Structure formats: structure tokens, C-alpha cells
Amino acid sequence: MREPPYQTEQKPYGRALVELARRRDDVLCLSGDLTRQCEVDLFQDAFPDRFIHAGMAEANMIGVAAALARCGHIPFVHTFGVFATRRPLDQIINAVAYPRLPVRIVGFMPGVSSPGGPSHQAIDDVALMRGIPGMTVIDIADAVQARQVCAAIVDLPGPVYLRLKRGEIPLIFDNDHRLALDRADVLTSGGEVALFASGMMLAPSLAAAAVLADHRIGVAVVHVPVVKPLDDATVAAVSAACQVVLTAENHLVTGGLGSAVAEVLAEAGLGRPLRRIGLRDTFAEGAGTAPYLFGKYGLSTGSIVESAWRALGRPGQAPAAGVTDARPGEYSPV
């Protein structure tokens, strides 16, 4: 893995979808009036006859995608995560998931990564999609995985929901990293804390692990790119080898990664203290910068360090977590 501050990349997903479409004539692209914002202006330029501008009508867009899938196509549907899940939920369930059609729903701006406030923040999208039978739910962490995810999901059976960060995407993994959808990635080792992170929370989780390591607390950081179906075996094995378990997600603590890990611990009979890092039963306000929102709603590196420190019962103040300065073209953990 690379060290922060991380170099960033623009539109890795958009380029990857174009490359996939060059090899696969069955791949189509739909946009809900957010073409440039979801990186698929690249697809529109390359394959205008395979691009459908559905406008601000997400329920209809899902219906169109379902019809195209029934005709043998593999439609990739794009909008912001909150519009991809809340507005067309009934159509996703009845037109796509019930017949188990290969529709790939791509939701940008997960959690509190949007400055738009409650109307634009997908803080419950994982919970909504995770509750649908047969739906695969993916929350990748960086540009290296974004380059690979289109090819990885194109032939998965049934529907897929994919969360993607918008804008400059950090390069966290080395270029030889391979995205696996059947297992979680154990990135660091440690016997005190098992820390399971998804998506945008991987960077602050790695930073928190480094801070705790300086105070002789070993943290096993596990990136979970697939929240459903969860890699139960890795979750149980890593948790059993540690004293406490933490989850970190840019999402409500109910219904997402934290709930999924809690279910595994309970069913396996693993009596480990669990701390879930995420939004707690609240809608989030908007802000111009992510660090403010991450700090306010407990998603920062410092929040992870504090949670681990308290869960272990360590006395005194938790160690301070500094923020690495990032220049233009760089991304630093919050």
C-alpha cells in the first residue's frame, strides 16, 4: 500500500467503463441527468449509440434498465447514491431484483461526501440495498479498485449496487493490487483491535492504525469491499484473534457494515466488544469541505483512535491524530 498523502486520479471508473464497453457489446450506459458528475461523459463521447440520457426520472430509468436487461443487455445505471436508491426503490425491488436481472446501479457521493445536505447524502443506501434479496452491495476504496470494478461486476449474477466517491479519487493500493469480490482484504496485522472498514473509511482507518501502533496497540485493518454477501469467514477469524472489534463506514451505523459484522459476531458466538463508527440516527448538514463533516459526525481518524482506545479500556486521553497536509492533486485522511 501507499503512504499518505495519497496521489489522486480523475475519472478512473469512467475510463474503466469505456474500456469494458470496447470489449463487450452488451454493455450499455444510462445516466440520470448527472452525466459529467458520474464520469460517464466519457462513455457518451465514445459510444453515443449505447448511451441513454434518462433525465431526472430515476424510477423510469430503472424500469428502462430492467427492460434492456431482459433483452440481453447489461445496463450500468448512474446517478448520485441517494437518487439511485431512495427514489426508485420500488422499481429496483420489483423490476430488477425480483427477476434477478443483471442491472448495475452505480451511486456516486456516498454518505456525507456531498456538500448538499440531507437531500443529497446517501447515508442509508447500503441499508436499503442490503435488505433486498439477491442484491450485491459493493463499497470500494480507491482509484486502483475503481479501474477494476467494472470488469469484476459485469458478469455477476443478479443486480449490483456500487458506491463510488466523486471527484479526485485517492490511490491507496499499489498498482498490482487485485480487487476480489469473494473475500475481504486483511491489510495490517494486530492482536488488540480488529478494524473493518469500507469505502471512504479505509484511509482514516489506516491512519488510525498507524497512530495506535505508535502506542503499542496492534490493529488488524480489514477492508471490506463487498458488504453483501459479506466475507463471514474472514470477519469471524480476524475478530476471534483480537480483543475488540470496530467497524468504520460512511453511512448510518444501522443496516450497513456495522450491522453486518454484528450479525456475524452474534451468530458465531464471539463475545467481543463492538464499536460502530458511522452516523448515529441523524441526518447530516451540508458543508463545503469533507473534513468538517467527518469531524462533526464522528468519521475522522481521531474518532477511530478514540473508539479503539476506549474499547480497550486504556486510561487517560486517547492519542492525538494529526492530519497530513495535502497539496493539490493529493488526498489526506481526514
PDB file of N, CA and C in Angstrom, residues 198-242:
ATOM      1  N   SER A 198     -14.983   0.092   5.151  1.00  0.00           N
ATOM      2  CA  SER A 198     -15.409   0.026   3.752  1.00  0.00           C
ATOM      3  C   SER A 198     -15.277   1.396   3.110  1.00  0.00           C
ATOM      4  N   GLY A 199     -15.027   1.388   1.798  1.00  0.00           N
ATOM      5  CA  GLY A 199     -15.056   2.600   1.009  1.00  0.00           C
ATOM      6  C   GLY A 199     -14.172   3.719   1.510  1.00  0.00           C
ATOM      7  N   MET A 200     -14.757   4.915   1.644  1.00  0.00           N
ATOM      8  CA  MET A 200     -14.014   6.109   2.022  1.00  0.00           C
ATOM      9  C   MET A 200     -13.423   6.042   3.419  1.00  0.00           C
ATOM     10  N   MET A 201     -13.855   5.087   4.230  1.00  0.00           N
ATOM     11  CA  MET A 201     -13.338   4.995   5.599  1.00  0.00           C
ATOM     12  C   MET A 201     -12.047   4.203   5.685  1.00  0.00           C
ATOM     13  N   LEU A 202     -11.566   3.661   4.563  1.00  0.00           N
ATOM     14  CA  LEU A 202     -10.303   2.927   4.640  1.00  0.00           C
ATOM     15  C   LEU A 202      -9.143   3.861   4.962  1.00  0.00           C
ATOM     16  N   ALA A 203      -9.060   5.015   4.325  1.00  0.00           N
ATOM     17  CA  ALA A 203      -7.929   5.920   4.546  1.00  0.00           C
ATOM     18  C   ALA A 203      -7.828   6.348   6.013  1.00  0.00           C
ATOM     19  N   PRO A 204      -8.902   6.844   6.651  1.00  0.00           N
ATOM     20  CA  PRO A 204      -8.772   7.183   8.070  1.00  0.00           C
ATOM     21  C   PRO A 204      -8.537   5.970   8.958  1.00  0.00           C
ATOM     22  N   SER A 205      -8.998   4.801   8.554  1.00  0.00           N
ATOM     23  CA  SER A 205      -8.758   3.593   9.353  1.00  0.00           C
ATOM     24  C   SER A 205      -7.283   3.229   9.343  1.00  0.00           C
ATOM     25  N   LEU A 206      -6.642   3.311   8.190  1.00  0.00           N
ATOM     26  CA  LEU A 206      -5.207   3.039   8.114  1.00  0.00           C
ATOM     27  C   LEU A 206      -4.419   4.074   8.911  1.00  0.00           C
ATOM     28  N   ALA A 207      -4.850   5.335   8.830  1.00  0.00           N
ATOM     29  CA  ALA A 207      -4.167   6.382   9.600  1.00  0.00           C
ATOM     30  C   ALA A 207      -4.329   6.155  11.097  1.00  0.00           C
ATOM     31  N   ALA A 208      -5.521   5.739  11.519  1.00  0.00           N
ATOM     32  CA  ALA A 208      -5.756   5.464  12.938  1.00  0.00           C
ATOM     33  C   ALA A 208      -4.917   4.284  13.406  1.00  0.00           C
ATOM     34  N   ALA A 209      -4.787   3.262  12.578  1.00  0.00           N
ATOM     35  CA  ALA A 209      -3.975   2.103  12.938  1.00  0.00           C
ATOM     36  C   ALA A 209      -2.521   2.498  13.155  1.00  0.00           C
ATOM     37  N   ALA A 210      -2.028   3.431  12.328  1.00  0.00           N
ATOM     38  CA  ALA A 210      -0.643   3.894  12.481  1.00  0.00           C
ATOM     39  C   ALA A 210      -0.464   4.643  13.797  1.00  0.00           C
ATOM     40  N   VAL A 211      -1.435   5.482  14.163  1.00  0.00           N
ATOM     41  CA  VAL A 211      -1.363   6.210  15.439  1.00  0.00           C
ATOM     42  C   VAL A 211      -1.363   5.231  16.605  1.00  0.00           C
ATOM     43  N   LEU A 212      -2.246   4.249  16.570  1.00  0.00           N
ATOM     44  CA  LEU A 212      -2.347   3.281  17.662  1.00  0.00           C
ATOM     45  C   LEU A 212      -1.102   2.403  17.743  1.00  0.00           C
ATOM     46  N   ALA A 213      -0.515   2.077  16.588  1.00  0.00           N
ATOM     47  CA  ALA A 213       0.707   1.271  16.593  1.00  0.00           C
ATOM     48  C   ALA A 213       1.837   1.987  17.316  1.00  0.00           C
ATOM     49  N   ASP A 214       1.869   3.318  17.212  1.00  0.00           N
ATOM     50  CA  ASP A 214       2.889   4.091  17.925  1.00  0.00           C
ATOM     51  C   ASP A 214       2.726   3.994  19.440  1.00  0.00           C
ATOM     52  N   HIS A 215       1.556   3.539  19.889  1.00  0.00           N
ATOM     53  CA  HIS A 215       1.298   3.370  21.320  1.00  0.00           C
ATOM     54  C   HIS A 215       1.129   1.886  21.667  1.00  0.00           C
ATOM     55  N   ARG A 216       1.783   1.046  20.857  1.00  0.00           N
ATOM     56  CA  ARG A 216       1.851  -0.398  21.089  1.00  0.00           C
ATOM     57  C   ARG A 216       0.475  -1.063  21.129  1.00  0.00           C
ATOM     58  N   ILE A 217      -0.408  -0.592  20.287  1.00  0.00           N
ATOM     59  CA  ILE A 217      -1.713  -1.235  20.104  1.00  0.00           C
ATOM     60  C   ILE A 217      -1.764  -1.760  18.677  1.00  0.00           C
ATOM     61  N   GLY A 218      -1.836  -3.073  18.545  1.00  0.00           N
ATOM     62  CA  GLY A 218      -1.859  -3.685  17.218  1.00  0.00           C
ATOM     63  C   GLY A 218      -3.259  -3.709  16.643  1.00  0.00           C
ATOM     64  N   VAL A 219      -3.396  -3.225  15.412  1.00  0.00           N
ATOM     65  CA  VAL A 219      -4.704  -3.141  14.756  1.00  0.00           C
ATOM     66  C   VAL A 219      -4.676  -3.954  13.466  1.00  0.00           C
ATOM     67  N   ALA A 220      -5.591  -4.896  13.362  1.00  0.00           N
ATOM     68  CA  ALA A 220      -5.789  -5.627  12.109  1.00  0.00           C
ATOM     69  C   ALA A 220      -6.823  -4.863  11.286  1.00  0.00           C
ATOM     70  N   VAL A 221      -6.344  -4.128  10.275  1.00  0.00           N
ATOM     71  CA  VAL A 221      -7.252  -3.372   9.407  1.00  0.00           C
ATOM     72  C   VAL A 221      -7.706  -4.278   8.273  1.00  0.00           C
ATOM     73  N   VAL A 222      -9.004  -4.406   8.120  1.00  0.00           N
ATOM     74  CA  VAL A 222      -9.589  -5.248   7.077  1.00  0.00           C
ATOM     75  C   VAL A 222     -10.477  -4.375   6.206  1.00  0.00           C
ATOM     76  N   HIS A 223     -10.123  -4.269   4.925  1.00  0.00           N
ATOM     77  CA  HIS A 223     -11.013  -3.551   4.009  1.00  0.00           C
ATOM     78  C   HIS A 223     -12.065  -4.508   3.485  1.00  0.00           C
ATOM     79  N   VAL A 224     -13.333  -4.071   3.544  1.00  0.00           N
ATOM     80  CA  VAL A 224     -14.462  -4.901   3.144  1.00  0.00           C
ATOM     81  C   VAL A 224     -15.099  -4.277   1.901  1.00  0.00           C
ATOM     82  N   PRO A 225     -14.634  -4.641   0.704  1.00  0.00           N
ATOM     83  CA  PRO A 225     -15.212  -4.022  -0.490  1.00  0.00           C
ATOM     84  C   PRO A 225     -16.621  -4.507  -0.801  1.00  0.00           C
ATOM     85  N   VAL A 226     -16.976  -5.692  -0.322  1.00  0.00           N
ATOM     86  CA  VAL A 226     -18.313  -6.242  -0.560  1.00  0.00           C
ATOM     87  C   VAL A 226     -19.026  -6.376   0.781  1.00  0.00           C
ATOM     88  N   VAL A 227     -20.008  -5.517   1.000  1.00  0.00           N
ATOM     89  CA  VAL A 227     -20.771  -5.553   2.246  1.00  0.00           C
ATOM     90  C   VAL A 227     -21.800  -6.676   2.211  1.00  0.00           C
ATOM     91  N   LYS A 228     -22.262  -7.002   1.021  1.00  0.00           N
ATOM     92  CA  LYS A 228     -23.179  -8.128   0.836  1.00  0.00           C
ATOM     93  C   LYS A 228     -22.905  -8.784  -0.517  1.00  0.00           C
ATOM     94  N   PRO A 229     -22.662 -10.101  -0.570  1.00  0.00           N
ATOM     95  CA  PRO A 229     -22.537 -11.013   0.566  1.00  0.00           C
ATOM     96  C   PRO A 229     -21.221 -10.797   1.312  1.00  0.00           C
ATOM     97  N   LEU A 230     -21.306 -10.684   2.618  1.00  0.00           N
ATOM     98  CA  LEU A 230     -20.138 -10.416   3.448  1.00  0.00           C
ATOM     99  C   LEU A 230     -19.244 -11.650   3.541  1.00  0.00           C
ATOM    100  N   ASP A 231     -17.934 -11.412   3.612  1.00  0.00           N
ATOM    101  CA  ASP A 231     -16.970 -12.489   3.826  1.00  0.00           C
ATOM    102  C   ASP A 231     -17.005 -12.859   5.311  1.00  0.00           C
ATOM    103  N   ASP A 232     -17.991 -13.658   5.679  1.00  0.00           N
ATOM    104  CA  ASP A 232     -18.196 -14.019   7.083  1.00  0.00           C
ATOM    105  C   ASP A 232     -16.973 -14.695   7.687  1.00  0.00           C
ATOM    106  N   ALA A 233     -16.311 -15.544   6.906  1.00  0.00           N
ATOM    107  CA  ALA A 233     -15.194 -16.323   7.441  1.00  0.00           C
ATOM    108  C   ALA A 233     -14.055 -15.423   7.891  1.00  0.00           C
ATOM    109  N   THR A 234     -13.710 -14.415   7.065  1.00  0.00           N
ATOM    110  CA  THR A 234     -12.627 -13.505   7.442  1.00  0.00           C
ATOM    111  C   THR A 234     -13.031 -12.642   8.625  1.00  0.00           C
ATOM    112  N   VAL A 235     -14.269 -12.161   8.622  1.00  0.00           N
ATOM    113  CA  VAL A 235     -14.738 -11.342   9.747  1.00  0.00           C
ATOM    114  C   VAL A 235     -14.633 -12.127  11.047  1.00  0.00           C
ATOM    115  N   ALA A 236     -15.086 -13.374  11.045  1.00  0.00           N
ATOM    116  CA  ALA A 236     -15.060 -14.183  12.260  1.00  0.00           C
ATOM    117  C   ALA A 236     -13.631 -14.507  12.679  1.00  0.00           C
ATOM    118  N   ALA A 237     -12.777 -14.867  11.715  1.00  0.00           N
ATOM    119  CA  ALA A 237     -11.409 -15.267  12.049  1.00  0.00           C
ATOM    120  C   ALA A 237     -10.606 -14.106  12.619  1.00  0.00           C
ATOM    121  N   VAL A 238     -10.683 -12.939  11.982  1.00  0.00           N
ATOM    122  CA  VAL A 238      -9.925 -11.784  12.467  1.00  0.00           C
ATOM    123  C   VAL A 238     -10.468 -11.316  13.806  1.00  0.00           C
ATOM    124  N   SER A 239     -11.780 -11.318  13.963  1.00  0.00           N
ATOM    125  CA  SER A 239     -12.382 -10.886  15.232  1.00  0.00           C
ATOM    126  C   SER A 239     -11.984 -11.816  16.373  1.00  0.00           C
ATOM    127  N   ALA A 240     -11.958 -13.114  16.114  1.00  0.00           N
ATOM    128  CA  ALA A 240     -11.629 -14.084  17.155  1.00  0.00           C
ATOM    129  C   ALA A 240     -10.202 -13.913  17.659  1.00  0.00           C
ATOM    130  N   ALA A 241      -9.321 -13.384  16.797  1.00  0.00           N
ATOM    131  CA  ALA A 241      -7.909 -13.227  17.165  1.00  0.00           C
ATOM    132  C   ALA A 241      -7.629 -11.905  17.861  1.00  0.00           C
ATOM    133  N   CYS A 242      -8.653 -11.051  18.050  1.00  0.00           N
ATOM    134  CA  CYS A 242      -8.457  -9.724  18.646  1.00  0.00           C
ATOM    135  C   CYS A 242      -9.312  -9.568  19.894  1.00  0.00           C
TER     136      CYS A 242
END
